[in-house]
Each structure stands twice: as C-alpha cells, then as structure tokens.
PDB file of C-alpha atoms in Angstrom:
ATOM      1  CA  UNK G 851      19.042 -20.075  25.034  1.00  0.00           C
ATOM      2  CA  UNK G 852      19.060 -17.603  22.604  1.00  0.00           C
ATOM      3  CA  UNK G 853      16.113 -15.530  22.395  1.00  0.00           C
ATOM      4  CA  UNK G 854      13.044 -15.933  19.493  1.00  0.00           C
ATOM      5  CA  UNK G 855      13.258 -14.018  16.312  1.00  0.00           C
ATOM      6  CA  UNK G 856      10.089 -12.261  16.025  1.00  0.00           C
ATOM      7  CA  UNK G 857       8.619 -11.911  13.019  1.00  0.00           C
ATOM      8  CA  UNK G 858       5.437  -9.733  11.819  1.00  0.00           C
ATOM      9  CA  UNK G 859       2.779 -10.444   9.568  1.00  0.00           C
ATOM     10  CA  UNK G 860       0.421  -8.245   7.991  1.00  0.00           C
ATOM     11  CA  UNK G 861      -2.087  -9.582   5.812  1.00  0.00           C
ATOM     12  CA  UNK G 862      -6.221  -9.055   6.522  1.00  0.00           C
ATOM     13  CA  UNK G 863      -6.674 -13.024   5.596  1.00  0.00           C
ATOM     14  CA  UNK G 864      -6.847 -14.887   8.698  1.00  0.00           C
ATOM     15  CA  UNK G 865      -6.183 -18.230   7.200  1.00  0.00           C
ATOM     16  CA  UNK G 866      -2.995 -16.850   4.907  1.00  0.00           C
ATOM     17  CA  UNK G 867      -1.221 -15.711   8.353  1.00  0.00           C
ATOM     18  CA  UNK G 868      -2.496 -19.507   9.599  1.00  0.00           C
ATOM     19  CA  UNK G 869      -0.563 -20.770   7.160  1.00  0.00           C
ATOM     20  CA  UNK G 870       2.281 -18.510   7.274  1.00  0.00           C
ATOM     21  CA  UNK G 871       3.283 -19.335  11.148  1.00  0.00           C
ATOM     22  CA  UNK G 872       1.907 -23.605  10.963  1.00  0.00           C
ATOM     23  CA  UNK G 873       4.739 -23.617   8.046  1.00  0.00           C
ATOM     24  CA  UNK G 874       7.354 -21.176   9.310  1.00  0.00           C
ATOM     25  CA  UNK G 875       6.962 -23.321  13.349  1.00  0.00           C
ATOM     26  CA  UNK G 876       8.090 -22.335  16.756  1.00  0.00           C
ATOM     27  CA  UNK G 877      11.107 -20.917  15.290  1.00  0.00           C
ATOM     28  CA  UNK G 878      10.271 -17.698  15.633  1.00  0.00           C
ATOM     29  CA  UNK G 879       7.824 -15.111  17.610  1.00  0.00           C
ATOM     30  CA  UNK G 880       5.237 -14.029  15.411  1.00  0.00           C
ATOM     31  CA  UNK G 881       2.485 -10.663  15.885  1.00  0.00           C
ATOM     32  CA  UNK G 882      -0.014 -10.627  13.440  1.00  0.00           C
ATOM     33  CA  UNK G 883      -1.150  -7.380  11.905  1.00  0.00           C
ATOM     34  CA  UNK G 884      -4.959  -7.648   9.242  1.00  0.00           C
ATOM     35  CA  UNK G 885      -4.306  -4.464   7.692  1.00  0.00           C
ATOM     36  CA  UNK G 886      -1.378  -2.008   6.651  1.00  0.00           C
ATOM     37  CA  UNK G 887      -2.569   0.416   8.866  1.00  0.00           C
ATOM     38  CA  UNK G 888      -1.334  -1.733  12.060  1.00  0.00           C
ATOM     39  CA  UNK G 889       1.435  -2.796  11.027  1.00  0.00           C
ATOM     40  CA  UNK G 890       2.953   0.557  10.753  1.00  0.00           C
ATOM     41  CA  UNK G 891       1.256   1.481  14.284  1.00  0.00           C
ATOM     42  CA  UNK G 892       3.549  -1.666  15.144  1.00  0.00           C
ATOM     43  CA  UNK G 893       6.175  -0.565  13.139  1.00  0.00           C
ATOM     44  CA  UNK G 894       5.672   2.791  14.572  1.00  0.00           C
ATOM     45  CA  UNK G 895       5.695   2.207  18.149  1.00  0.00           C
ATOM     46  CA  UNK G 896       8.883   0.557  18.475  1.00  0.00           C
ATOM     47  CA  UNK G 897       7.927  -3.363  18.173  1.00  0.00           C
ATOM     48  CA  UNK G 898      11.511  -5.680  18.611  1.00  0.00           C
ATOM     49  CA  UNK G 899      10.613  -7.099  14.766  1.00  0.00           C
ATOM     50  CA  UNK G 900      13.088  -8.637  12.828  1.00  0.00           C
ATOM     51  CA  UNK G 901      11.170  -9.544   9.823  1.00  0.00           C
ATOM     52  CA  UNK G 902       7.942  -8.023   7.642  1.00  0.00           C
ATOM     53  CA  UNK G 903       6.083 -10.473   5.973  1.00  0.00           C
ATOM     54  CA  UNK G 904       4.150  -8.267   3.589  1.00  0.00           C
ATOM     55  CA  UNK G 905       0.379  -8.436   1.890  1.00  0.00           C
ATOM     56  CA  UNK G 906      -0.029  -5.621  -0.877  1.00  0.00           C
ATOM     57  CA  UNK G 907      -3.574  -6.200  -1.019  1.00  0.00           C
ATOM     58  CA  UNK G 908      -5.413  -5.083   1.957  1.00  0.00           C
ATOM     59  CA  UNK G 909      -8.105  -2.879   3.323  1.00  0.00           C
ATOM     60  CA  UNK G 910      -7.117   1.300   4.352  1.00  0.00           C
ATOM     61  CA  UNK G 911      -4.195   1.268   2.852  1.00  0.00           C
ATOM     62  CA  UNK G 912      -1.630  -1.770   1.226  1.00  0.00           C
ATOM     63  CA  UNK G 913       1.686  -3.197   1.286  1.00  0.00           C
ATOM     64  CA  UNK G 914       2.981  -0.328  -0.985  1.00  0.00           C
ATOM     65  CA  UNK G 915       1.674   2.570   1.049  1.00  0.00           C
ATOM     66  CA  UNK G 916       3.418   0.319   4.018  1.00  0.00           C
ATOM     67  CA  UNK G 917       6.756  -0.031   1.738  1.00  0.00           C
ATOM     68  CA  UNK G 918       5.948   3.818   0.926  1.00  0.00           C
ATOM     69  CA  UNK G 919       5.754   4.548   4.775  1.00  0.00           C
ATOM     70  CA  UNK G 920       9.373   2.399   5.547  1.00  0.00           C
ATOM     71  CA  UNK G 921      11.305   4.276   2.849  1.00  0.00           C
ATOM     72  CA  UNK G 922      10.389   7.347   3.748  1.00  0.00           C
ATOM     73  CA  UNK G 923      11.912   6.958   7.486  1.00  0.00           C
ATOM     74  CA  UNK G 924      14.610   5.197   6.681  1.00  0.00           C
ATOM     75  CA  UNK G 925      13.137   2.165   8.459  1.00  0.00           C
ATOM     76  CA  UNK G 926      13.641  -0.184   5.418  1.00  0.00           C
ATOM     77  CA  UNK G 927      17.693  -0.017   6.037  1.00  0.00           C
ATOM     78  CA  UNK G 928      16.991  -1.977   8.838  1.00  0.00           C
ATOM     79  CA  UNK G 929      14.071  -4.300   8.758  1.00  0.00           C
ATOM     80  CA  UNK G 930      13.803  -6.840   6.197  1.00  0.00           C
ATOM     81  CA  UNK G 931      10.408  -7.120   4.680  1.00  0.00           C
ATOM     82  CA  UNK G 932       9.088  -9.849   2.296  1.00  0.00           C
ATOM     83  CA  UNK G 933       6.047  -9.460  -0.249  1.00  0.00           C
ATOM     84  CA  UNK G 934       3.580 -11.800   0.456  1.00  0.00           C
ATOM     85  CA  UNK G 935       0.205 -11.929  -2.816  1.00  0.00           C
ATOM     86  CA  UNK G 936      -1.290 -13.669  -4.965  1.00  0.00           C
ATOM     87  CA  UNK G 937      -0.103 -10.835  -7.444  1.00  0.00           C
ATOM     88  CA  UNK G 938       2.683 -12.180  -9.648  1.00  0.00           C
ATOM     89  CA  UNK G 939       3.027  -9.564 -12.400  1.00  0.00           C
ATOM     90  CA  UNK G 940       5.943  -8.082 -13.391  1.00  0.00           C
ATOM     91  CA  UNK G 941       5.099  -4.809 -12.572  1.00  0.00           C
ATOM     92  CA  UNK G 942       3.866  -5.579  -8.920  1.00  0.00           C
ATOM     93  CA  UNK G 943       6.660  -7.853  -8.304  1.00  0.00           C
ATOM     94  CA  UNK G 944       9.454  -4.753 -10.096  1.00  0.00           C
ATOM     95  CA  UNK G 945       7.446  -1.959  -8.153  1.00  0.00           C
ATOM     96  CA  UNK G 946       7.958  -4.079  -4.587  1.00  0.00           C
ATOM     97  CA  UNK G 947      11.309  -4.292  -5.094  1.00  0.00           C
ATOM     98  CA  UNK G 948      12.133  -0.207  -6.249  1.00  0.00           C
ATOM     99  CA  UNK G 949      10.287   0.501  -2.996  1.00  0.00           C
ATOM    100  CA  UNK G 950      12.701  -1.685  -0.682  1.00  0.00           C
ATOM    101  CA  UNK G 951      11.153  -4.632  -0.252  1.00  0.00           C
ATOM    102  CA  UNK G 952      14.691  -8.023  -0.104  1.00  0.00           C
ATOM    103  CA  UNK G 953      12.374 -10.776  -1.811  1.00  0.00           C
ATOM    104  CA  UNK G 954       8.937 -11.270  -3.131  1.00  0.00           C
ATOM    105  CA  UNK G 955       6.637 -14.364  -2.576  1.00  0.00           C
ATOM    106  CA  UNK G 956       3.578 -15.691  -4.592  1.00  0.00           C
ATOM    107  CA  UNK G 957       0.869 -17.379  -3.554  1.00  0.00           C
ATOM    108  CA  UNK G 958       0.273 -20.491  -3.251  1.00  0.00           C
ATOM    109  CA  UNK G 959       3.041 -21.007  -0.494  1.00  0.00           C
ATOM    110  CA  UNK G 960       5.828 -23.612  -1.014  1.00  0.00           C
ATOM    111  CA  UNK G 961       6.813 -24.457   2.911  1.00  0.00           C
ATOM    112  CA  UNK G 962      10.009 -24.838   1.800  1.00  0.00           C
ATOM    113  CA  UNK G 963      10.320 -21.687  -0.266  1.00  0.00           C
ATOM    114  CA  UNK G 964       8.616 -20.066   2.340  1.00  0.00           C
ATOM    115  CA  UNK G 965      11.462 -21.213   5.383  1.00  0.00           C
ATOM    116  CA  UNK G 966      14.415 -20.507   3.185  1.00  0.00           C
ATOM    117  CA  UNK G 967      13.297 -17.769   2.167  1.00  0.00           C
ATOM    118  CA  UNK G 968      13.173 -16.651   5.278  1.00  0.00           C
ATOM    119  CA  UNK G 969      15.065 -17.557   7.427  1.00  0.00           C
ATOM    120  CA  UNK G 970      17.860 -17.360   4.543  1.00  0.00           C
ATOM    121  CA  UNK G 971      17.097 -12.684   4.251  1.00  0.00           C
ATOM    122  CA  UNK G 972      16.615 -12.885   8.374  1.00  0.00           C
ATOM    123  CA  UNK G 973      20.361 -14.730   8.905  1.00  0.00           C
ATOM    124  CA  UNK G 974      22.053 -11.836   5.951  1.00  0.00           C
ATOM    125  CA  UNK G 975      19.979  -8.506   8.103  1.00  0.00           C
ATOM    126  CA  UNK G 976      21.894 -10.399  11.572  1.00  0.00           C
ATOM    127  CA  UNK G 977      25.261 -10.328   9.754  1.00  0.00           C
ATOM    128  CA  UNK G 978      24.468  -7.266   8.303  1.00  0.00           C
ATOM    129  CA  UNK G 979      23.874  -5.861  11.655  1.00  0.00           C
ATOM    130  CA  UNK G 980      26.905  -7.282  13.219  1.00  0.00           C
ATOM    131  CA  UNK G 981      29.030  -5.983  10.838  1.00  0.00           C
ATOM    132  CA  UNK G 982      27.772  -2.448  11.536  1.00  0.00           C
ATOM    133  CA  UNK G 983      28.467  -2.871  14.732  1.00  0.00           C
ATOM    134  CA  UNK G 984      31.415  -4.154  14.452  1.00  0.00           C
ATOM    135  CA  UNK G 985      32.676  -1.039  11.652  1.00  0.00           C
ATOM    136  CA  UNK G 986      30.842   1.945  14.384  1.00  0.00           C
ATOM    137  CA  UNK G 987      32.944  -0.042  17.029  1.00  0.00           C
ATOM    138  CA  UNK G 988      35.998   0.231  15.296  1.00  0.00           C
ATOM    139  CA  UNK G 989      35.884   3.338  13.994  1.00  0.00           C
ATOM    140  CA  UNK G 990      34.738   4.737  17.346  1.00  0.00           C
ATOM    141  CA  UNK G 991      38.500   3.365  19.030  1.00  0.00           C
ATOM    142  CA  UNK G 992      40.108   4.624  16.072  1.00  0.00           C
ATOM    143  CA  UNK G 993      38.786   8.123  16.716  1.00  0.00           C
ATOM    144  CA  UNK G 994      39.217   7.706  20.340  1.00  0.00           C
ATOM    145  CA  UNK G 995      43.037   7.016  19.294  1.00  0.00           C
ATOM    146  CA  UNK G 996      43.550   9.866  16.896  1.00  0.00           C
ATOM    147  CA  UNK G 997      42.217  12.082  20.205  1.00  0.00           C
ATOM    148  CA  UNK G 998      45.039  10.293  22.617  1.00  0.00           C
ATOM    149  CA  UNK G 999      47.670  10.940  20.261  1.00  0.00           C
ATOM    150  CA  UNK G1000      46.637  14.920  19.384  1.00  0.00           C
ATOM    151  CA  UNK G1001      46.827  15.105  23.315  1.00  0.00           C
ATOM    152  CA  UNK G1002      50.372  13.584  23.381  1.00  0.00           C
ATOM    153  CA  UNK G1003      51.914  15.939  20.956  1.00  0.00           C
ATOM    154  CA  UNK G1004      50.879  18.498  21.848  1.00  0.00           C
ATOM    155  CA  UNK G1005      51.229  17.991  25.624  1.00  0.00           C
ATOM    156  CA  UNK G1006      55.218  16.696  23.645  1.00  0.00           C
ATOM    157  CA  UNK G1007      55.364  20.840  22.196  1.00  0.00           C
ATOM    158  CA  UNK G1008      54.620  22.328  24.679  1.00  0.00           C
ATOM    159  CA  UNK G1009      57.280  20.930  27.259  1.00  0.00           C
ATOM    160  CA  UNK G1010      60.036  21.359  23.889  1.00  0.00           C
ATOM    161  CA  UNK G1011      59.033  24.933  23.444  1.00  0.00           C
ATOM    162  CA  UNK G1012      60.401  27.570  26.241  1.00  0.00           C
ATOM    163  CA  UNK G1013      58.812  29.825  24.678  1.00  0.00           C
ATOM    164  CA  UNK G1014      55.008  28.826  24.270  1.00  0.00           C
ATOM    165  CA  UNK G1015      55.233  26.663  27.641  1.00  0.00           C
ATOM    166  CA  UNK G1016      52.759  27.257  30.543  1.00  0.00           C
TER     167      UNK G1016
END
C-alpha cells in the first residue's frame, strides 16, 4: 500500500484549514500551520511535505514572505506551492508566480477545482522527481563507464609500450 502524500496547510483561519481538509478528504495526510512562522519552522525541520497550500495574509509573516524564504533556500524547486487567498488582484497573483508559486486558488473554494489542482500539482512534481532521479542515475552510470574505459585503455597502453611499462 502506497503512503499518502503530505500537504502542509498554512492559513491563520481554522475554518479555512478545516474546509480544505474536508475538500481534499482522506486521500492525503495533513499538517496545519496557523501562521507563516509556523510554516517556515515546519519546512525547516525537514518534514516530508509534498505540497504547501499557503494563504497570503497571515499574522507574523505573510505568505509572500514564506515564498521568499523558500526561494532563498532553493526549497521552491522541490516543493510545489499553491497560494490560496481571497485577494484576486492581478498584482497579487503575479507576485505569487514571480516568487515561485506553482498555482493560485481564489476563495471561496470550488471543491472540484481545488481537488483537481492539488492532484495535478502533486502528480507533476512526482513525475519531475522521478525524471530527475533517472537522469542522475544515467549520468552516474556514464561516469562510471567512462572511468572504467579510461582504466582499460591505460592498461592496454602500458602493455603495448615496452619503454613505459612497469
């Protein structure tokens, strides 16, 4: 049986967190953060999070500041972030994307849209991780084969050249 993916929900409203958990159902595990500082602490602790649902307006530090922190630490490359907010101005949406957000969902939530966007984003990043691992394995295999070929050729040259032999 496959382990459920983990979603970190960072929103200062307990009701919004409860709505998102209800919408996403039993398909995922959830970690909740009441503000941006808690979200950053959870992410820095090394928690195995597959997706971050991040509100913009929160006490302490905003969702934008959490995104900026992730970008500084290059965490945004491996963790998809979906911004959630009732703020739907073009400037807010553009700023979220510029800081590295994968997607943006407006409140009030449409449960079908939320489920589909979360599922698609998690699947996309999982495929990206698999491809990255595959490329890394292929690269390491080529390096190993190149080193082996160089060792073989060096051995052949030593045997064929009587002057530079042992």
